[in-house]
Coordinates of C-alpha atoms and ligand atoms in Angstrom, one line a residue:
M7 CA 20.1 14.9 13.7
K8 CA 18.0 14.4 10.8
K9 CA 16.3 11.0 11.4
F10 CA 14.9 8.8 8.6
N11 CA 11.5 6.8 9.0
F12 CA 11.6 3.3 7.5
Y13 CA 8.3 2.1 9.1
S14 CA 5.9 0.4 7.2
G15 CA 2.8 2.6 8.0
P16 CA 2.2 5.0 9.2
A17 CA 4.9 6.1 7.1
I18 CA 7.2 8.9 5.8
L19 CA 5.3 11.6 3.8
P20 CA 6.9 14.3 1.9
P21 CA 8.0 17.5 4.1
T22 CA 6.0 19.7 2.1
V23 CA 3.0 17.8 2.7
F24 CA 3.8 17.9 6.6
E25 CA 4.3 21.3 6.3
Q26 CA 0.9 22.1 4.1
A27 CA -1.1 19.9 6.7
A28 CA 0.3 21.4 9.5
K29 CA -0.8 24.7 8.3
A30 CA -4.2 24.0 7.0
V31 CA -5.1 22.5 10.6
L32 CA -4.5 25.9 11.9
E33 CA -6.1 27.5 8.9
L34 CA -7.3 26.4 5.4
D35 CA -6.5 28.4 2.6
N36 CA -7.1 32.0 4.5
I37 CA -10.7 31.1 5.1
G38 CA -10.6 31.9 8.5
L39 CA -11.4 28.0 9.6
S40 CA -9.4 25.2 10.4
L41 CA -9.7 22.0 7.7
I42 CA -10.6 20.1 10.8
E43 CA -13.7 22.1 11.8
I44 CA -15.3 22.7 8.3
S45 CA -18.5 20.7 7.2
H46 CA -17.3 17.8 5.2
R47 CA -20.2 19.1 2.7
S48 CA -18.7 22.6 2.3
K49 CA -17.5 23.8 -0.8
E50 CA -14.1 23.9 0.6
F51 CA -14.2 20.4 1.7
T52 CA -15.8 19.0 -1.4
A53 CA -13.6 20.5 -3.7
I54 CA -10.7 18.9 -2.0
V55 CA -12.3 15.4 -2.6
E56 CA -12.7 16.2 -6.2
E57 CA -9.2 17.4 -6.4
A58 CA -8.0 14.3 -5.1
Q59 CA -10.3 12.2 -7.2
Q60 CA -9.2 14.1 -10.6
L61 CA -5.2 13.7 -9.4
V62 CA -6.0 9.9 -9.3
R63 CA -7.4 10.0 -12.8
E64 CA -4.6 12.3 -14.1
L65 CA -1.7 9.9 -12.6
T66 CA -3.5 6.8 -14.0
G67 CA -5.2 7.8 -17.1
L68 CA -8.3 6.0 -15.9
G69 CA -11.6 6.8 -17.5
D70 CA -15.1 7.7 -16.0
D71 CA -16.1 4.0 -16.0
Y72 CA -14.1 3.8 -12.8
K73 CA -15.2 5.5 -9.5
I74 CA -12.6 6.7 -7.0
L75 CA -13.6 6.4 -3.4
F76 CA -12.4 7.4 -0.1
M77 CA -13.6 5.0 2.6
Q78 CA -12.9 4.2 6.1
G79 CA -12.1 0.9 8.1
G80 CA -8.5 0.6 6.2
A81 CA -7.6 -1.8 3.7
T82 CA -8.7 -4.5 6.3
M83 CA -12.1 -3.5 6.1
Q84 CA -12.3 -4.3 2.4
F85 CA -11.2 -8.0 2.9
C86 CA -14.8 -8.3 3.9
T87 CA -16.6 -5.6 2.2
I88 CA -15.3 -7.0 -1.3
P89 CA -16.8 -10.8 -1.1
Y90 CA -19.7 -9.2 1.0
N91 CA -20.8 -7.1 -2.1
M92 CA -19.5 -9.3 -4.7
L93 CA -19.7 -13.0 -3.7
D94 CA -22.9 -15.3 -3.2
T95 CA -22.6 -18.0 -0.7
N96 CA -22.7 -20.8 -3.5
E97 CA -19.9 -18.9 -5.6
T98 CA -16.4 -19.0 -5.6
A99 CA -14.0 -16.3 -6.0
A100 CA -10.0 -17.2 -6.7
Y101 CA -7.3 -16.0 -4.3
I102 CA -3.3 -16.4 -4.4
E103 CA -2.0 -16.5 -0.9
M104 CA 1.9 -14.8 -0.8
G105 CA 1.9 -13.0 2.3
S106 CA 0.1 -12.3 5.8
W107 CA -2.1 -9.9 4.0
S108 CA -3.2 -11.9 1.3
K109 CA -3.8 -14.7 4.1
K110 CA -5.9 -12.4 6.0
A111 CA -8.0 -11.2 2.8
I112 CA -8.7 -15.2 2.1
K113 CA -9.9 -15.6 5.9
E114 CA -12.6 -13.0 5.4
A115 CA -13.6 -14.1 2.1
K116 CA -14.3 -17.6 3.2
L117 CA -17.3 -16.1 5.6
F118 CA -19.3 -15.2 2.5
G119 CA -18.6 -17.8 -0.2
N120 CA -16.2 -20.6 -1.6
V121 CA -12.7 -19.3 -1.8
N122 CA -10.2 -21.2 -4.2
V123 CA -6.5 -20.5 -3.2
L124 CA -5.0 -21.0 -6.6
A125 CA -1.5 -20.8 -5.4
S126 CA 0.5 -20.3 -2.0
S127 CA 4.0 -19.8 -0.9
A128 CA 3.2 -20.4 2.4
D129 CA 5.7 -23.6 2.4
K130 CA 8.5 -21.1 2.6
N131 CA 7.1 -18.5 4.9
F132 CA 6.2 -16.4 2.0
S133 CA 9.7 -15.6 0.6
Y134 CA 8.8 -16.0 -3.3
I135 CA 5.8 -15.6 -5.2
P136 CA 3.7 -18.5 -6.4
K137 CA 3.9 -19.0 -10.1
G138 CA 2.2 -21.4 -12.9
Y139 CA -1.3 -21.1 -11.5
S140 CA -4.7 -20.9 -14.0
I141 CA -7.3 -18.7 -13.3
P142 CA -10.7 -20.7 -13.6
A143 CA -12.5 -18.5 -16.0
D144 CA -16.1 -19.3 -13.7
A145 CA -14.5 -17.6 -10.6
K146 CA -16.3 -14.4 -9.6
Y147 CA -13.1 -12.4 -9.0
F148 CA -9.6 -13.0 -8.8
H149 CA -7.6 -11.2 -5.8
I150 CA -4.1 -10.2 -5.6
T151 CA -2.1 -8.5 -3.2
T152 CA 0.4 -6.5 -5.6
N153 CA 3.0 -6.1 -2.7
E154 CA 3.3 -8.1 0.6
T155 CA 4.3 -5.4 3.3
I156 CA 5.7 -7.5 5.7
H157 CA 7.3 -10.5 3.8
G158 CA 8.5 -8.1 1.2
N159 CA 7.9 -9.5 -2.0
Q160 CA 6.0 -7.8 -5.0
L161 CA 4.1 -9.0 -8.1
Q162 CA 6.7 -8.0 -11.0
T163 CA 3.9 -8.8 -13.4
I164 CA -0.1 -8.5 -13.3
P165 CA -1.7 -11.3 -14.4
D166 CA -4.2 -11.4 -17.5
S167 CA -7.3 -12.5 -15.7
P168 CA -10.3 -14.0 -17.3
V169 CA -12.5 -12.7 -14.6
P170 CA -12.4 -8.9 -12.5
L171 CA -9.2 -8.6 -11.3
I172 CA -9.2 -7.0 -7.6
A173 CA -5.6 -5.6 -6.1
D174 CA -4.9 -4.6 -2.3
M175 CA -2.6 -2.2 -3.6
S176 CA -1.9 -0.5 0.0
S177 CA 1.5 -0.4 0.1
D178 CA 2.8 0.1 -3.4
I179 CA 0.2 2.1 -5.0
F180 CA 1.7 4.7 -7.4
S181 CA 5.0 3.7 -7.3
R182 CA 5.4 1.9 -10.7
V183 CA 3.8 2.6 -13.8
L184 CA 1.3 -0.3 -14.3
D185 CA -1.3 -1.3 -17.3
W186 CA -4.2 0.7 -14.8
N187 CA -7.0 -0.8 -17.1
K188 CA -6.2 -4.5 -16.3
F189 CA -7.8 -4.0 -13.1
D190 CA -11.7 -3.9 -12.2
M191 CA -10.9 -2.7 -8.7
I192 CA -7.8 -1.2 -6.6
Y193 CA -7.8 -0.6 -3.1
A194 CA -5.4 0.8 -0.7
G195 CA -4.9 1.9 2.9
A196 CA -3.7 5.4 2.8
Q197 CA -0.9 5.3 5.5
K198 CA 1.6 3.3 3.6
N199 CA 2.5 5.3 0.2
L200 CA -0.6 7.9 -0.2
G201 CA -1.2 9.9 3.0
T202 CA -2.2 9.3 6.5
S203 CA -4.1 6.7 8.3
G204 CA -8.0 7.0 8.3
A205 CA -8.8 7.1 4.7
T206 CA -9.0 4.2 2.2
L207 CA -8.6 4.8 -1.5
V208 CA -11.0 2.7 -3.5
I209 CA -10.9 2.5 -7.4
M210 CA -13.5 0.6 -8.9
K211 CA -16.0 -0.5 -12.0
E212 CA -19.5 0.2 -11.0
S213 CA -20.1 -2.8 -13.1
L214 CA -19.0 -5.3 -10.1
L215 CA -22.0 -4.2 -7.8
G216 CA -25.4 -5.2 -7.4
K217 CA -25.1 -8.6 -8.3
V218 CA -25.2 -10.4 -5.0
K219 CA -28.3 -11.9 -3.7
R220 CA -27.9 -10.9 0.0
P221 CA -28.7 -7.6 1.2
V222 CA -25.9 -5.2 2.0
P223 CA -26.0 -3.1 4.9
T224 CA -26.0 0.8 3.7
M225 CA -22.6 1.9 5.0
L226 CA -21.0 -1.5 3.3
D227 CA -22.6 -1.1 0.0
Y228 CA -20.1 0.4 -2.5
R229 CA -23.3 2.2 -4.1
S230 CA -23.8 3.8 -1.1
H231 CA -20.4 5.7 -1.5
I232 CA -20.7 6.1 -5.3
K233 CA -23.7 7.7 -4.9
D234 CA -22.7 10.4 -2.6
N235 CA -19.3 10.6 -3.9
S236 CA -17.7 9.4 -0.8
L237 CA -19.5 11.9 1.5
H238 CA -22.4 9.2 2.5
N239 CA -21.4 10.0 6.1
T240 CA -18.7 12.1 7.8
P241 CA -15.3 10.9 6.1
S242 CA -11.9 11.1 7.7
T243 CA -11.6 14.8 6.3
F244 CA -7.9 15.1 7.4
A245 CA -7.1 12.0 5.7
I246 CA -8.4 12.7 2.6
Y247 CA -6.7 16.2 2.6
V248 CA -3.2 14.7 3.2
C249 CA -4.1 12.1 0.6
M250 CA -4.8 15.0 -1.8
L251 CA -1.7 16.9 -0.7
T252 CA 0.6 13.7 -1.4
L253 CA -1.3 13.1 -4.7
R254 CA -0.5 16.7 -5.7
W255 CA 3.2 16.2 -4.5
L256 CA 3.5 12.9 -6.7
R257 CA 2.3 15.0 -9.9
D258 CA 4.4 17.8 -9.1
Q259 CA 7.4 15.4 -9.1
G260 CA 6.5 14.3 -12.6
G261 CA 4.1 11.6 -12.1
I262 CA 4.4 7.9 -11.5
A263 CA 7.0 7.2 -14.1
P264 CA 9.9 9.4 -12.7
M265 CA 8.9 8.1 -9.3
E266 CA 9.1 4.3 -10.3
K267 CA 12.8 5.3 -11.9
R268 CA 13.8 6.6 -8.3
N269 CA 12.3 3.7 -6.6
R270 CA 14.3 1.2 -8.9
A271 CA 17.2 3.2 -8.1
K272 CA 16.9 3.4 -4.2
A273 CA 15.4 -0.3 -4.2
G274 CA 18.8 -1.6 -6.0
L275 CA 21.0 0.3 -4.0
L276 CA 19.8 -1.2 -0.6
Y277 CA 19.7 -4.6 -2.1
A278 CA 23.0 -4.6 -3.5
E279 CA 24.5 -3.5 -0.2
I280 CA 22.5 -6.7 1.2
E281 CA 24.1 -9.0 -1.2
R282 CA 27.8 -7.5 -0.8
N283 CA 27.6 -6.9 2.7
T284 CA 29.2 -10.2 4.8
L285 CA 26.9 -9.9 7.7
F286 CA 23.5 -9.7 5.8
E287 CA 21.6 -11.8 3.7
A288 CA 18.3 -10.9 1.6
N289 CA 15.6 -13.6 2.3
V290 CA 12.9 -13.3 -0.8
A291 CA 13.7 -14.8 -3.8
A292 CA 15.8 -12.0 -6.1
E293 CA 12.9 -11.9 -8.9
D294 CA 10.1 -11.3 -6.3
R295 CA 11.9 -8.7 -4.4
S296 CA 9.6 -5.8 -3.1
M297 CA 10.7 -2.3 -4.4
M298 CA 9.0 -0.5 -1.4
N299 CA 9.6 -3.0 1.6
V300 CA 13.0 -4.2 1.4
T301 CA 13.6 -7.3 3.8
W302 CA 16.8 -9.0 4.9
I303 CA 18.3 -10.9 7.9
M304 CA 21.8 -11.4 9.7
H305 CA 23.8 -14.3 9.3
D306 CA 24.7 -14.2 13.0
K307 CA 21.3 -13.8 14.9
S308 CA 23.3 -12.6 17.9
L309 CA 24.3 -9.3 16.3
E310 CA 20.7 -8.4 15.5
E311 CA 20.0 -6.4 18.3
S312 CA 23.1 -4.4 18.2
F313 CA 23.0 -3.8 14.6
G314 CA 19.0 -2.4 15.2
Q315 CA 20.3 -0.5 17.8
F316 CA 23.3 1.0 15.6
A317 CA 21.0 2.0 13.2
K318 CA 18.7 4.0 15.3
D319 CA 21.5 5.4 17.1
N320 CA 22.6 6.5 13.7
G321 CA 19.1 8.2 12.7
C322 CA 17.6 5.0 10.9
I323 CA 14.3 4.7 12.6
G324 CA 11.9 1.5 12.3
I325 CA 14.0 -0.8 10.6
K326 CA 13.1 -4.0 12.7
G327 CA 11.3 -6.8 11.0
H328 CA 8.0 -7.9 11.4
R329 CA 7.6 -10.3 14.4
S330 CA 6.5 -13.3 11.9
V331 CA 9.6 -12.7 9.7
G332 CA 12.5 -11.6 11.9
G333 CA 15.2 -9.8 10.4
F334 CA 14.9 -6.3 9.2
R335 CA 12.6 -4.4 7.2
A336 CA 13.2 -0.7 5.3
S337 CA 10.1 0.7 3.7
I338 CA 11.2 2.9 1.4
Y339 CA 7.9 4.4 0.0
N340 CA 7.8 7.2 -2.6
A341 CA 8.6 9.8 0.1
M342 CA 11.7 8.4 1.0
P343 CA 14.5 10.6 0.0
D344 CA 17.9 9.2 -1.7
E345 CA 19.9 10.4 1.4
G346 CA 17.6 8.2 3.3
V347 CA 18.9 5.0 1.6
A348 CA 22.7 6.3 1.2
K349 CA 22.4 6.7 4.8
L350 CA 21.0 3.1 5.8
V351 CA 23.5 1.6 3.5
S352 CA 26.6 4.0 5.0
V353 CA 25.1 2.3 8.3
M354 CA 25.1 -0.9 7.3
Q355 CA 28.9 -0.6 5.8
E356 CA 30.1 0.8 9.0
F357 CA 28.5 -1.8 11.4
E358 CA 30.1 -4.4 9.1
S359 CA 33.6 -3.0 9.3
K360 CA 33.1 -3.0 13.4
H361 CA 31.9 -6.5 13.3
A362 CA 33.2 -8.4 10.1
Q363 CA 35.8 -11.2 11.2
Ligands
PLP430 C1 -1.0 -2.4 5.9 C2 -1.7 -3.3 4.9 C3 -3.0 -3.7 5.0 C4 -4.0 -3.5 6.1 O1 -4.3 -2.1 6.1 P1 -5.2 -1.1 7.0 O2 -5.4 0.0 6.6 O3 -4.4 -1.0 8.3 O4 -6.3 -2.2 7.3 C5 -3.6 -4.4 4.0 N1 -2.7 -4.7 2.8 C6 -1.8 -4.5 2.7 C7 -0.7 -4.9 1.4 C8 -1.0 -3.5 3.9 O5 0.3 -3.3 3.5

């Protein structure tokens, strides 16, 4: 039976990416060597990095004032690397808190300077996005999380910021059309919507850098990675290759706009079933629901385990909600085919017909 992977990350990738990545591990493009044994400084590998960067430019239309880097340490490492490079002890950065990931980013920033949490939805376990705050013009930067992977909420509009705007886009990067020039920095762990674990995409304006007084260790200084074009030390060559393949696939699908259209349709189908089905209930405010990570709960908690098992038995893998939220979550990233969502919907309907009173 064909199984559909709804895990949040590492996550589903397009079948062609799996095939090409597997082939390249055996032999890269008929060069007589495996992708994972060649030097990161070889012409073959530098061409891979450059193609990945070029594809990011092509998909976003961003110009040369933005640097495109592949770093390590995941999005989590960015939580501390950003304030390390950009926030002095006596300065203040603005954050909004709308889920577990933004909360972690805030915790790290506090190690380096002052943090002004402009708004939070912690009062209702992040089931909505806080609104109606204003961004102070003297903040060093404003940090947002465009999609909260665990809680299933997503910023529907990107705020206009009077200060540099930095976004953790780990779980919804390249899933929808955005005004990319609104951002001064975007980062994303690759393993949600972009590739496999081990690489972190960073898109940033160099003008953000070189302003703090503290010394920054070479490896944590973005300028080292810019200077050496993501090859300062040995990067995760395999992970970067998989990102490049996924970016190629995205381009071949027509780019971000058609992908957004499909993503809207997939999410619409699933939310409609959650609303219709008598056993389930959506747990995020309607206007703030994520198109990538769809979360819901069951009216009758005693049925949760058997629904989870039923979904698994029917080829829908990884729909258990995060332990901090409970219920269920289906991650339906770019690579999730329409059939995967249709399958999950039919599993929900079948379960209802067995259990509804
Ligand atoms: C998964 C995730 C992270 C953490 O990513 P790592 O690459 O595991 O460090 C951070 N932010 C968001 C929004 C995520 O979804």
